[in-house]
PDB file of C-alpha atoms in Angstrom:
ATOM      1  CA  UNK L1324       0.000   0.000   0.000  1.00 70.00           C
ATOM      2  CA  UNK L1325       1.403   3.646  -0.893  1.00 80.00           C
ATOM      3  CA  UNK L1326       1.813   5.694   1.895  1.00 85.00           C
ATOM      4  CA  UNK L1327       3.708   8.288  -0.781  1.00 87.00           C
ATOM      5  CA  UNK L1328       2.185  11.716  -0.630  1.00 89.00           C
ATOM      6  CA  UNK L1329       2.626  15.132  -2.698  1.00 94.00           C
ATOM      7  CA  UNK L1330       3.235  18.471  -1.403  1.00 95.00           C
ATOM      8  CA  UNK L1331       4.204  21.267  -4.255  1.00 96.00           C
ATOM      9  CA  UNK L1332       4.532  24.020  -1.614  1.00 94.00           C
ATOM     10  CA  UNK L1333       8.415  23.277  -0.801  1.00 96.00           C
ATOM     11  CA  UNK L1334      11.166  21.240  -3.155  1.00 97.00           C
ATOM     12  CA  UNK L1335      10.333  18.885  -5.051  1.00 98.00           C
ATOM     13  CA  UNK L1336      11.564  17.688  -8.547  1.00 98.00           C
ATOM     14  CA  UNK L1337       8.923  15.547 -11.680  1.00 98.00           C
ATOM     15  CA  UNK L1338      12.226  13.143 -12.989  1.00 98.00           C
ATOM     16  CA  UNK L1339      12.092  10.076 -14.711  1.00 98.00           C
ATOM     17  CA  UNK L1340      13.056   8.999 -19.000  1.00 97.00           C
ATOM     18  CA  UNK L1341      10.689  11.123 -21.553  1.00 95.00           C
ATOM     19  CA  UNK L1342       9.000   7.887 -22.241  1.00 96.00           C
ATOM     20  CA  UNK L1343       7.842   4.205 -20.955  1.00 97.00           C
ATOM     21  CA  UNK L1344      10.211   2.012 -23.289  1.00 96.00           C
ATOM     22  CA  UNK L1345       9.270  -1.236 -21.057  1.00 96.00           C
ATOM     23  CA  UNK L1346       8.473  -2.314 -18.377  1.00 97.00           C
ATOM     24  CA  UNK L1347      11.627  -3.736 -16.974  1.00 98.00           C
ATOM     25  CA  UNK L1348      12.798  -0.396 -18.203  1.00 97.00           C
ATOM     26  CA  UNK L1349      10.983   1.731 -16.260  1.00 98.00           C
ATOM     27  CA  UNK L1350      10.895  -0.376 -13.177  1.00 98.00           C
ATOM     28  CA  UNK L1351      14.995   0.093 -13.367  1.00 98.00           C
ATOM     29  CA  UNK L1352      14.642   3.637 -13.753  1.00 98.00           C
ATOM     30  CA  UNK L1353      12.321   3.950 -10.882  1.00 98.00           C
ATOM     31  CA  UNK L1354      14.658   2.259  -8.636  1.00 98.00           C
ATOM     32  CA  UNK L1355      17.759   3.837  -9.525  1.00 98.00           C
ATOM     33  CA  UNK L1356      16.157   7.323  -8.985  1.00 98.00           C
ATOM     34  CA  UNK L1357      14.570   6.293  -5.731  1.00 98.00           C
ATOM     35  CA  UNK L1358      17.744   5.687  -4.528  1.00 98.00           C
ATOM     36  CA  UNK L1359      19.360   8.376  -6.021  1.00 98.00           C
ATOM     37  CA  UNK L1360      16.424  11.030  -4.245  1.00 98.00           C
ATOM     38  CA  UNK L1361      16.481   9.154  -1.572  1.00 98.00           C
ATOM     39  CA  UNK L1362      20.004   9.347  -0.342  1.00 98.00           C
ATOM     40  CA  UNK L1363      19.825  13.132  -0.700  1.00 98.00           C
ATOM     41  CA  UNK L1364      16.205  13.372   1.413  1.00 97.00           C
ATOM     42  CA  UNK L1365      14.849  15.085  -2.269  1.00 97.00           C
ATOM     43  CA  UNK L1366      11.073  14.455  -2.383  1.00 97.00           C
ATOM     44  CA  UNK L1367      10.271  12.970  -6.121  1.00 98.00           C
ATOM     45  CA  UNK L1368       7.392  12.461  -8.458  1.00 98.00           C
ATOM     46  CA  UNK L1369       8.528   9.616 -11.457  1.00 98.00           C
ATOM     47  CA  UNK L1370       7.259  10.613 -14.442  1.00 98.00           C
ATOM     48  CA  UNK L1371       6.885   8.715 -17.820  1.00 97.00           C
ATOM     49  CA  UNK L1372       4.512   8.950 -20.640  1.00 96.00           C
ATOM     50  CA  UNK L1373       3.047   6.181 -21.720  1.00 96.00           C
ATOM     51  CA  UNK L1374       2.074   7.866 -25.172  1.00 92.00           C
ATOM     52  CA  UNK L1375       3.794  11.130 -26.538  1.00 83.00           C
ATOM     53  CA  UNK L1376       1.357  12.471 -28.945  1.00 77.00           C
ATOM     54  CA  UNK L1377       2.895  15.154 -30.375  1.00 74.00           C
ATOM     55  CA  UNK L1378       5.557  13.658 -32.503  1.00 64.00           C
ATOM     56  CA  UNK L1379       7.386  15.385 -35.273  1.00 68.00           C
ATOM     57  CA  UNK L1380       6.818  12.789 -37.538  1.00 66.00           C
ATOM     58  CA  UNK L1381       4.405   9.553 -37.518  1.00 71.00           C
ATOM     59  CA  UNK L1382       7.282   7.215 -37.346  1.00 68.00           C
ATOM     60  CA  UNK L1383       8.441   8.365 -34.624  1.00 73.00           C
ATOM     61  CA  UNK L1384       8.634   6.330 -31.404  1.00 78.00           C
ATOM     62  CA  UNK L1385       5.423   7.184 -29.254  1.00 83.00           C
ATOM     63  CA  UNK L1386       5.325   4.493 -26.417  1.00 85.00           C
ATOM     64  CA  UNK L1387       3.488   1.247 -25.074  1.00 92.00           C
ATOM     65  CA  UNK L1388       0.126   2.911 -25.091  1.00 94.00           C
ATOM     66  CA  UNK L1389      -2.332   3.763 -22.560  1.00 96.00           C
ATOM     67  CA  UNK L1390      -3.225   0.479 -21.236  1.00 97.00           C
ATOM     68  CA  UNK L1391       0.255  -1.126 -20.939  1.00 97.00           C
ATOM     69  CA  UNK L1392       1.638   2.669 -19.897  1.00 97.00           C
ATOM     70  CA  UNK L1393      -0.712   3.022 -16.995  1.00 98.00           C
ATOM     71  CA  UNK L1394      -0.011  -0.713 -15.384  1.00 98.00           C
ATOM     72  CA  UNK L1395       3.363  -0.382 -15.674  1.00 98.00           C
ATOM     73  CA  UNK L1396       2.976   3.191 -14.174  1.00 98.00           C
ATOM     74  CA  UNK L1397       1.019   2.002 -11.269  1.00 98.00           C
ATOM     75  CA  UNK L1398       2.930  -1.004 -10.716  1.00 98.00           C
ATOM     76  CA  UNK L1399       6.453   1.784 -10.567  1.00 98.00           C
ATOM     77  CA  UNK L1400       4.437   3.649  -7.967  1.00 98.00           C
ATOM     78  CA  UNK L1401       3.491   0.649  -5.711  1.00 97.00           C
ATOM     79  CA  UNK L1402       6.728  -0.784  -6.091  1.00 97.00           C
ATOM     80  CA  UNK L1403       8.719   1.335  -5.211  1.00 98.00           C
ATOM     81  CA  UNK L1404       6.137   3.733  -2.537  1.00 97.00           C
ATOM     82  CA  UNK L1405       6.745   6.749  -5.045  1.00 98.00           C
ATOM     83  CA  UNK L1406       4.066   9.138  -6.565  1.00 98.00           C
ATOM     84  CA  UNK L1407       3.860   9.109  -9.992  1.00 98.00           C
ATOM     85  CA  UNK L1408       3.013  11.587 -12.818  1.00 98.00           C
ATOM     86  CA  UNK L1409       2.098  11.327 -16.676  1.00 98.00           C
ATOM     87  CA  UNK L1410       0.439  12.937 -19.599  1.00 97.00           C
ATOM     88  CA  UNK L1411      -3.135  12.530 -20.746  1.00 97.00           C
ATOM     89  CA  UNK L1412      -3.741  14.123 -24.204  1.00 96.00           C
ATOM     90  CA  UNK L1413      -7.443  13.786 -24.647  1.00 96.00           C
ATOM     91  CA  UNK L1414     -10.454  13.878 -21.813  1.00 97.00           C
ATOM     92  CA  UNK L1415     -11.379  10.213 -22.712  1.00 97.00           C
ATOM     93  CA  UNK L1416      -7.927   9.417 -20.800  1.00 97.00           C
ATOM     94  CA  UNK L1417      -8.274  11.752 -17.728  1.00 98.00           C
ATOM     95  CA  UNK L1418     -10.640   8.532 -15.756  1.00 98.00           C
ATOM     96  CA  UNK L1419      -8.069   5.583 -16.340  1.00 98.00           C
ATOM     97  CA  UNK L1420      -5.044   7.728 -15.962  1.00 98.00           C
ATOM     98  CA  UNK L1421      -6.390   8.812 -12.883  1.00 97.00           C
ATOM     99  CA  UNK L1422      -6.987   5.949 -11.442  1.00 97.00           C
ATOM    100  CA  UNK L1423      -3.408   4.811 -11.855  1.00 98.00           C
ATOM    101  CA  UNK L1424      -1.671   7.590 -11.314  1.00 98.00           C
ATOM    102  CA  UNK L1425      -0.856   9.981  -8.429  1.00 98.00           C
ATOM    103  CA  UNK L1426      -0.408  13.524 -10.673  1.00 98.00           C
ATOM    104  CA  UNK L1427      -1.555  14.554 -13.986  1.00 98.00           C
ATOM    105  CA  UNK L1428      -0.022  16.848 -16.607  1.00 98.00           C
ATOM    106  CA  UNK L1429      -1.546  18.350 -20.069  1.00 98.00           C
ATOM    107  CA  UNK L1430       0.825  18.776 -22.535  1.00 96.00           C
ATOM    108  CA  UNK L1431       2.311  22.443 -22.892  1.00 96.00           C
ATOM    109  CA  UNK L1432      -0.059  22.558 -26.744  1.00 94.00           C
ATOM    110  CA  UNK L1433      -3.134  22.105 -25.357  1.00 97.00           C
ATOM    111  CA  UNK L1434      -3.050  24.313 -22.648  1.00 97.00           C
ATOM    112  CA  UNK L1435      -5.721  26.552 -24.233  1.00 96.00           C
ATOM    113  CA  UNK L1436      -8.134  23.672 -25.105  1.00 97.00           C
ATOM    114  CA  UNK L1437     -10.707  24.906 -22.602  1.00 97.00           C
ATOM    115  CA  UNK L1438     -12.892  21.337 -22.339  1.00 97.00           C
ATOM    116  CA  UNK L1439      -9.593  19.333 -21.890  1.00 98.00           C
ATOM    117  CA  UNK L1440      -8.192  21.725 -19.265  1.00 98.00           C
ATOM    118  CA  UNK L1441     -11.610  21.361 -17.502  1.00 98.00           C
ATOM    119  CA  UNK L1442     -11.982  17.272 -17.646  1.00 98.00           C
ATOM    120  CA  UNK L1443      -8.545  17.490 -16.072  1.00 98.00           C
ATOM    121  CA  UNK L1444      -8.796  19.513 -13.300  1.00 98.00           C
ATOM    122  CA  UNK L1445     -12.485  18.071 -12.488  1.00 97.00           C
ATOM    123  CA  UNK L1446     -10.382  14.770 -11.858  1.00 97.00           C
ATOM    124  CA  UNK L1447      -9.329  15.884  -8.536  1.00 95.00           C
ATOM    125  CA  UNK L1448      -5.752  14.963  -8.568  1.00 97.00           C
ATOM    126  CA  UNK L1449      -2.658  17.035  -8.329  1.00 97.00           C
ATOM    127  CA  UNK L1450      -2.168  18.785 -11.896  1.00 98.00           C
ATOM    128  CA  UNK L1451       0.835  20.308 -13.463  1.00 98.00           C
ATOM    129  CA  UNK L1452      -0.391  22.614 -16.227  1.00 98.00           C
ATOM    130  CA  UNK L1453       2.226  23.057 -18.991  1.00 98.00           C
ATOM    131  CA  UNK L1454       2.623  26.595 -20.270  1.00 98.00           C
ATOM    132  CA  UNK L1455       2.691  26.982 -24.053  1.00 96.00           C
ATOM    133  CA  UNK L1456       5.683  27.921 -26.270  1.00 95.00           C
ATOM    134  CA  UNK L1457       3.467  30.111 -27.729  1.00 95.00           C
ATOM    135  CA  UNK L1458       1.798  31.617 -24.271  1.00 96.00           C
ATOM    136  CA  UNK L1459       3.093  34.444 -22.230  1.00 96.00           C
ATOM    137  CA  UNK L1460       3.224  33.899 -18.291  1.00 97.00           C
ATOM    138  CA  UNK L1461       0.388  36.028 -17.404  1.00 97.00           C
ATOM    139  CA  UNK L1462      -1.374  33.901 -19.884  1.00 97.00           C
ATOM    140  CA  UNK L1463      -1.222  31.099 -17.114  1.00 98.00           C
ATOM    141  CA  UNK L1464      -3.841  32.899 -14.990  1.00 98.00           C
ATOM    142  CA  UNK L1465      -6.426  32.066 -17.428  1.00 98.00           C
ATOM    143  CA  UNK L1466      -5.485  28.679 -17.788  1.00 98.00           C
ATOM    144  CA  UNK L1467      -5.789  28.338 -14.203  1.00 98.00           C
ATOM    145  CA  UNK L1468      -9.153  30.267 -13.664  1.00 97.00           C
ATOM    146  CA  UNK L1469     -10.690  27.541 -16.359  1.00 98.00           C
ATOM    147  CA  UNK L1470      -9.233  24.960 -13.960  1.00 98.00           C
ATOM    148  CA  UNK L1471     -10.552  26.062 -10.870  1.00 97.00           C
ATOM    149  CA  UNK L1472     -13.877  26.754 -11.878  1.00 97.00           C
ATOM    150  CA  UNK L1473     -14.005  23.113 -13.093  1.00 97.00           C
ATOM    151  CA  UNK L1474     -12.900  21.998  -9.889  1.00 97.00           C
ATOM    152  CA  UNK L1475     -14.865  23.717  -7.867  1.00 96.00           C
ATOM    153  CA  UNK L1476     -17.957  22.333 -10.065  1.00 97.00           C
ATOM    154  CA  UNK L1477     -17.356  19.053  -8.843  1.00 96.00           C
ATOM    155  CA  UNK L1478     -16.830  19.793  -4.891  1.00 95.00           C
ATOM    156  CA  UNK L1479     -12.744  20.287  -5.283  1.00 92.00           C
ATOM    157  CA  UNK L1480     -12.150  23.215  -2.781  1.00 85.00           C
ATOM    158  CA  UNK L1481      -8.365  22.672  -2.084  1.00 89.00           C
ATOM    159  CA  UNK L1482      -6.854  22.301  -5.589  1.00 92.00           C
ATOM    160  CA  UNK L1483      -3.207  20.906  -5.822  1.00 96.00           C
ATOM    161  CA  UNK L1484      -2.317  22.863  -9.713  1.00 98.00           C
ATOM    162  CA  UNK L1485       0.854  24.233 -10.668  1.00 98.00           C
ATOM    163  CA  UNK L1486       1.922  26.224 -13.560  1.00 98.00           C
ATOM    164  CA  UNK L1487       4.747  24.918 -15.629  1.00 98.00           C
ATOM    165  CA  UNK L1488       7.576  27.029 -17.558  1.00 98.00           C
ATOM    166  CA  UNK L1489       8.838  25.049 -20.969  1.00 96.00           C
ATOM    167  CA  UNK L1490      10.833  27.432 -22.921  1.00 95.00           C
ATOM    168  CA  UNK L1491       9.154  30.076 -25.348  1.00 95.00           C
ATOM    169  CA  UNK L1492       9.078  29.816 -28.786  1.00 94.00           C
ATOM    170  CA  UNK L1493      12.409  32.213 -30.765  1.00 92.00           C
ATOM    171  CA  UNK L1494      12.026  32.170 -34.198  1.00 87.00           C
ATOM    172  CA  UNK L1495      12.555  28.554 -35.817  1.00 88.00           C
ATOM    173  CA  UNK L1496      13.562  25.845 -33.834  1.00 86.00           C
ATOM    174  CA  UNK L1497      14.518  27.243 -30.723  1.00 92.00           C
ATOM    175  CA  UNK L1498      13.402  27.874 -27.608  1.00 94.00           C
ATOM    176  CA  UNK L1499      14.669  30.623 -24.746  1.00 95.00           C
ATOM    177  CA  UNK L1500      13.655  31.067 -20.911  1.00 96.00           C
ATOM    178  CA  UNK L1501      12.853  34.389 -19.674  1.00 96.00           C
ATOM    179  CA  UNK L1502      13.558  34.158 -16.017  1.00 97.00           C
ATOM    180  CA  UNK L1503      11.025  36.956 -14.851  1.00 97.00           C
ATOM    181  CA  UNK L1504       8.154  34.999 -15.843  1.00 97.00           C
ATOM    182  CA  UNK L1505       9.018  32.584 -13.181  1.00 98.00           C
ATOM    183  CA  UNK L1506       8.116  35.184 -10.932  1.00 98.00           C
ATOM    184  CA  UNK L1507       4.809  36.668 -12.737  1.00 98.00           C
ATOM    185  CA  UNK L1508       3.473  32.822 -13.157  1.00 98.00           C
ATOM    186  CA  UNK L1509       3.677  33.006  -9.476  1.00 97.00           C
ATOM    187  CA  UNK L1510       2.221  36.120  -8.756  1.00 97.00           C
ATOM    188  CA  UNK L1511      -0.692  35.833 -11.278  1.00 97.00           C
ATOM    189  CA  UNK L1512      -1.494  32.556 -10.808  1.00 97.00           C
ATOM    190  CA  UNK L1513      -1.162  31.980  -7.116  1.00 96.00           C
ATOM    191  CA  UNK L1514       0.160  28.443  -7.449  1.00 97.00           C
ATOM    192  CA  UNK L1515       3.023  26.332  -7.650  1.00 98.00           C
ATOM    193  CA  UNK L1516       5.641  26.775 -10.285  1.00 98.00           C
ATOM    194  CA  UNK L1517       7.241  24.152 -11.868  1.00 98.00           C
ATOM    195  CA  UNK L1518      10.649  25.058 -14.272  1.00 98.00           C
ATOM    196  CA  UNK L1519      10.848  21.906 -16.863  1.00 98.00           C
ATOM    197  CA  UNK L1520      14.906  22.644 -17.523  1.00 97.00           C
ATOM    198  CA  UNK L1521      15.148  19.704 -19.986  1.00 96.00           C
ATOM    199  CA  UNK L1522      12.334  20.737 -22.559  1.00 95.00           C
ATOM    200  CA  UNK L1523      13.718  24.469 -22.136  1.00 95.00           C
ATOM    201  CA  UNK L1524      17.114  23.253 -23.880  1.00 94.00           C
ATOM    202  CA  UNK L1525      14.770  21.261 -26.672  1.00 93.00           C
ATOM    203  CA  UNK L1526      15.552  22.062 -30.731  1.00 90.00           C
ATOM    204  CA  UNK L1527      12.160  21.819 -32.109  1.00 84.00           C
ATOM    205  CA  UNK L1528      12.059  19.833 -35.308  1.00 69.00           C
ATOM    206  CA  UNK L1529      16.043  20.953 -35.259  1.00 53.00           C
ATOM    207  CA  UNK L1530      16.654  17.061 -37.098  1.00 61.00           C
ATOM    208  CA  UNK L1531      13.814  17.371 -39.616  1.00 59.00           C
ATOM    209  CA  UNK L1532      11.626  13.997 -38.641  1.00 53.00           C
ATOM    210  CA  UNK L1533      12.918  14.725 -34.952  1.00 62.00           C
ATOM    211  CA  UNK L1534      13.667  17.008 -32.195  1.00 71.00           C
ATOM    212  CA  UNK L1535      17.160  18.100 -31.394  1.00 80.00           C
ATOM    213  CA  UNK L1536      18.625  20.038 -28.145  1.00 85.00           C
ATOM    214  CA  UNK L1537      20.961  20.860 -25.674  1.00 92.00           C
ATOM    215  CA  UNK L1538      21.551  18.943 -22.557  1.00 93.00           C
ATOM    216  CA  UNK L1539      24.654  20.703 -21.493  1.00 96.00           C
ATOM    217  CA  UNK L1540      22.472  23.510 -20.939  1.00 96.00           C
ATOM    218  CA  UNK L1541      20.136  21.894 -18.947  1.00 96.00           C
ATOM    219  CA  UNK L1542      21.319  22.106 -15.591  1.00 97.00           C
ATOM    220  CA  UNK L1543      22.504  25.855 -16.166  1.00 97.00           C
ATOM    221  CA  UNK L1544      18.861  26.420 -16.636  1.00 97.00           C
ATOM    222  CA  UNK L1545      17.816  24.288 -13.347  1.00 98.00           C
ATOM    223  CA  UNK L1546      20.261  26.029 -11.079  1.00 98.00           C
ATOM    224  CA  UNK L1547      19.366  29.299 -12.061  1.00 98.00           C
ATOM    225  CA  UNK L1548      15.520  28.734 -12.133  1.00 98.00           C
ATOM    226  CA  UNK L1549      15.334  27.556  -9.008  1.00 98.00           C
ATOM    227  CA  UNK L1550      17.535  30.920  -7.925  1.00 97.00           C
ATOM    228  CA  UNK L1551      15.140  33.123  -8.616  1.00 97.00           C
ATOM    229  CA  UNK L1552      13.358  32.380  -5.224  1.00 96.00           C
ATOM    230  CA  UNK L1553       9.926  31.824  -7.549  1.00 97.00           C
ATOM    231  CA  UNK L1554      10.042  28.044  -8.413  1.00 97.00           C
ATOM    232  CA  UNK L1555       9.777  24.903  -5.882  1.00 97.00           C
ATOM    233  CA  UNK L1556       9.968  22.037  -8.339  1.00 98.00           C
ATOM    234  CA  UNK L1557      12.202  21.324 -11.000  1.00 98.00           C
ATOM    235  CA  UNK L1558      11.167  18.895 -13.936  1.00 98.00           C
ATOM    236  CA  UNK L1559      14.138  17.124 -15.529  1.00 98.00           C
ATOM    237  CA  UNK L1560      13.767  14.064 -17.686  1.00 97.00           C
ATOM    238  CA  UNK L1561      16.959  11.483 -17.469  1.00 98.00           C
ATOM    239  CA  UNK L1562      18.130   8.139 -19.181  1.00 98.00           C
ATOM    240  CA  UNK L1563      20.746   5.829 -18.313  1.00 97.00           C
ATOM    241  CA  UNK L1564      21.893   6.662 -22.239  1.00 97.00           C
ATOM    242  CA  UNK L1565      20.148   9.329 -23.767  1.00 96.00           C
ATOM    243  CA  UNK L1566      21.642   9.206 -27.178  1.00 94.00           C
ATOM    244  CA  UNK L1567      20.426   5.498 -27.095  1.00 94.00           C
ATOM    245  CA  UNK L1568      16.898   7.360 -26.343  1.00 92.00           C
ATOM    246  CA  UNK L1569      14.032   6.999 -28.751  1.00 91.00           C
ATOM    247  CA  UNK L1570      12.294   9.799 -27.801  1.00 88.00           C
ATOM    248  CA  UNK L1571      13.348  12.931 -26.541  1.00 89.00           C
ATOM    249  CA  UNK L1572      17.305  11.854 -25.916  1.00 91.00           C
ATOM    250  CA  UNK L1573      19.649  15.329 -26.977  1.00 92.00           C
ATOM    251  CA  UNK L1574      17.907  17.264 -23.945  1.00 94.00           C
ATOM    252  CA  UNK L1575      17.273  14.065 -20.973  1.00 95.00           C
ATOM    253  CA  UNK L1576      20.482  14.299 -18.304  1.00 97.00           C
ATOM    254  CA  UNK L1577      21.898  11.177 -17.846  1.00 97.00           C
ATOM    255  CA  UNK L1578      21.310   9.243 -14.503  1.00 98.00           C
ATOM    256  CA  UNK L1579      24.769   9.326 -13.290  1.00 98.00           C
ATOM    257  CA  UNK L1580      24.983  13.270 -13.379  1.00 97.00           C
ATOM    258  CA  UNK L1581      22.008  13.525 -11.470  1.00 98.00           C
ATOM    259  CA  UNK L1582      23.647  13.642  -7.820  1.00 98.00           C
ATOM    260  CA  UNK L1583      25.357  16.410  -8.325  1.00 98.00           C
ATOM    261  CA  UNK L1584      23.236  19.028 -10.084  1.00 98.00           C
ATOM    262  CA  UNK L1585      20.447  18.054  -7.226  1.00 98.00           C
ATOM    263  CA  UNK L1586      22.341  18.421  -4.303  1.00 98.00           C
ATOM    264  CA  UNK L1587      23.302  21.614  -6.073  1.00 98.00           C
ATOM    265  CA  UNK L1588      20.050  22.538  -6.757  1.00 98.00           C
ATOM    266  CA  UNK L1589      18.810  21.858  -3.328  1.00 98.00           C
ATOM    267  CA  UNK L1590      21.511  23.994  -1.881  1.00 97.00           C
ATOM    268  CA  UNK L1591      20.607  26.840  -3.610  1.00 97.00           C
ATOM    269  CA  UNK L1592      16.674  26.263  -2.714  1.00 97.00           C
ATOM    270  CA  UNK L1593      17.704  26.135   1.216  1.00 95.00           C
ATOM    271  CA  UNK L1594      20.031  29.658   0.743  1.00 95.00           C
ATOM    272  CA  UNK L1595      17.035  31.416  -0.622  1.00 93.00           C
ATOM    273  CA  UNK L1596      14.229  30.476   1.442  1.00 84.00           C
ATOM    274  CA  UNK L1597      15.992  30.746   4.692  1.00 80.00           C
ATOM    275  CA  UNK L1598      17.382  34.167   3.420  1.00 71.00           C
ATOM    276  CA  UNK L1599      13.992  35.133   3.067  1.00 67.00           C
ATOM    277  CA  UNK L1600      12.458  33.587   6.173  1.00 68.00           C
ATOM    278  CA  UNK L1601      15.308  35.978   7.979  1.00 63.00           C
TER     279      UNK L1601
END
């Protein structure tokens, strides 16, 4: 039985490989990071998707699917007493997913699809909304104000949402992070904000029928995110080999450099709050 549970108001990171390649895969994964957050007293949320929709081109590698995904998902979680998070891409998902996972997140493209927002927060789980490349941060607001009222439709009078920051959109095939809108995702949309470091560094379409990016700059990203005093969790995808990965691989960190930037990362988190609390 999971005794796991999810708080967004202080550090926290969403880690785990861009996609479910197996099941013994992702069972291995789950372990190595438990230990990994573990030993450095980092709460963690595993995340995996179990189908990644949005693919530059149709043979690409999307996953196992939703009904292979979500067993191996909840079979990570009770394994291993960890929450776990994934994407649903369509309101016909939102029931099973929710079911088998702890947290749900939309994917950053549909965050203005006002029925799909609105199935999702109605769920009642934990929620990580995915700002658009396209979306400025006081966009967010609305985004959330669509949530909450579907929420509070269905009885939900504590919501658990957060607001997360992906990279914005500069000219063709790039991406850039404007650190103030850390802070004005905060302030506008009185929630928890989430900095997704390894999607920030991401080349869209940068390989023609793929994705390219920049993992060095990944953790440059993290450290200074989580600097600004405005974030509390940091979202970084990982792979034992990501240029073995067949999705996402030129931005994931690999596993063994994980330590490090973390214990880095939650350094920096403790300076600033207890600076502030002073």
């Amino acid at each position: 039985m999971k005794t796991c549970e999810i708080n967004l108001n202080s550090i926290f990171f969403i880690c785990g490989p861009c996609v479910i390649e197996s099941r013994s895969f992702a069972l291995e994964t789950a372990e190595q990071l438990k230990n990994i957050f573990t030993s450095l007293s980092i709460p963690f949320i595993y995340k995996s998707s179990f189908d990644k929709a949005n693919r530059t081109s149709s043979t690409s590698f999307r996953g196992v699917g939703m009904e292979e995904g979500l067993s191996i998902l909840a079979e990570v979680g009770e394994t291993f007493d960890i929450p776990v998070v994934t994407d649903v891409h369509e309101p016909y998902q939102v029931k099973p997913t929710s079911e088998a996972v702890d947290m749900l997140q939309t994917p950053a493209f549909l965050c203005r699809q006002s029925d799909f927002i609105a199935s999702v927060a109605a769920s009642g789980k934990p929620v990580n909304f995915k700002k658009g490349q396209f979306l400025s941060p006081w966009d967010m607001q609305n985004v959330l104000e669509k949530a909450r009222k579907a929420a509070r439709d269905v009885g939900v009078v504590e919501d658990q949402f957060c607001v997360c920051e992906r990279g914005v959109s500069f000219g063709y095939g790039n991406l850039v992070v404007d650190m103030r809108g850390l802070q004005v995702m905060s302030e506008t949309c009185n929630a928890p904000v989430v900095f997704d470091a390894t999607h920030s560094v991401q080349l869209p379409g940068a390989k023609g029928v793929s994705s390219g990016g920049q993992r060095q700059y990944a953790p440059l990203l993290a450290r200074a995110a989580m600097a600004t005093g405005a974030v509390t969790g940091i979202f970084l995808e990982t792979h034992p080999e990501p240029d073995k990965a067949p999705c996402d691989g030129p931005n994931m960190v690999p596993i063994v450099e994980l330590p490090i930037l973390l214990k880095q990362i939650k350094d920096i988190y403790h300076l600033i709050h207890t600076q502030n609390a002073q």
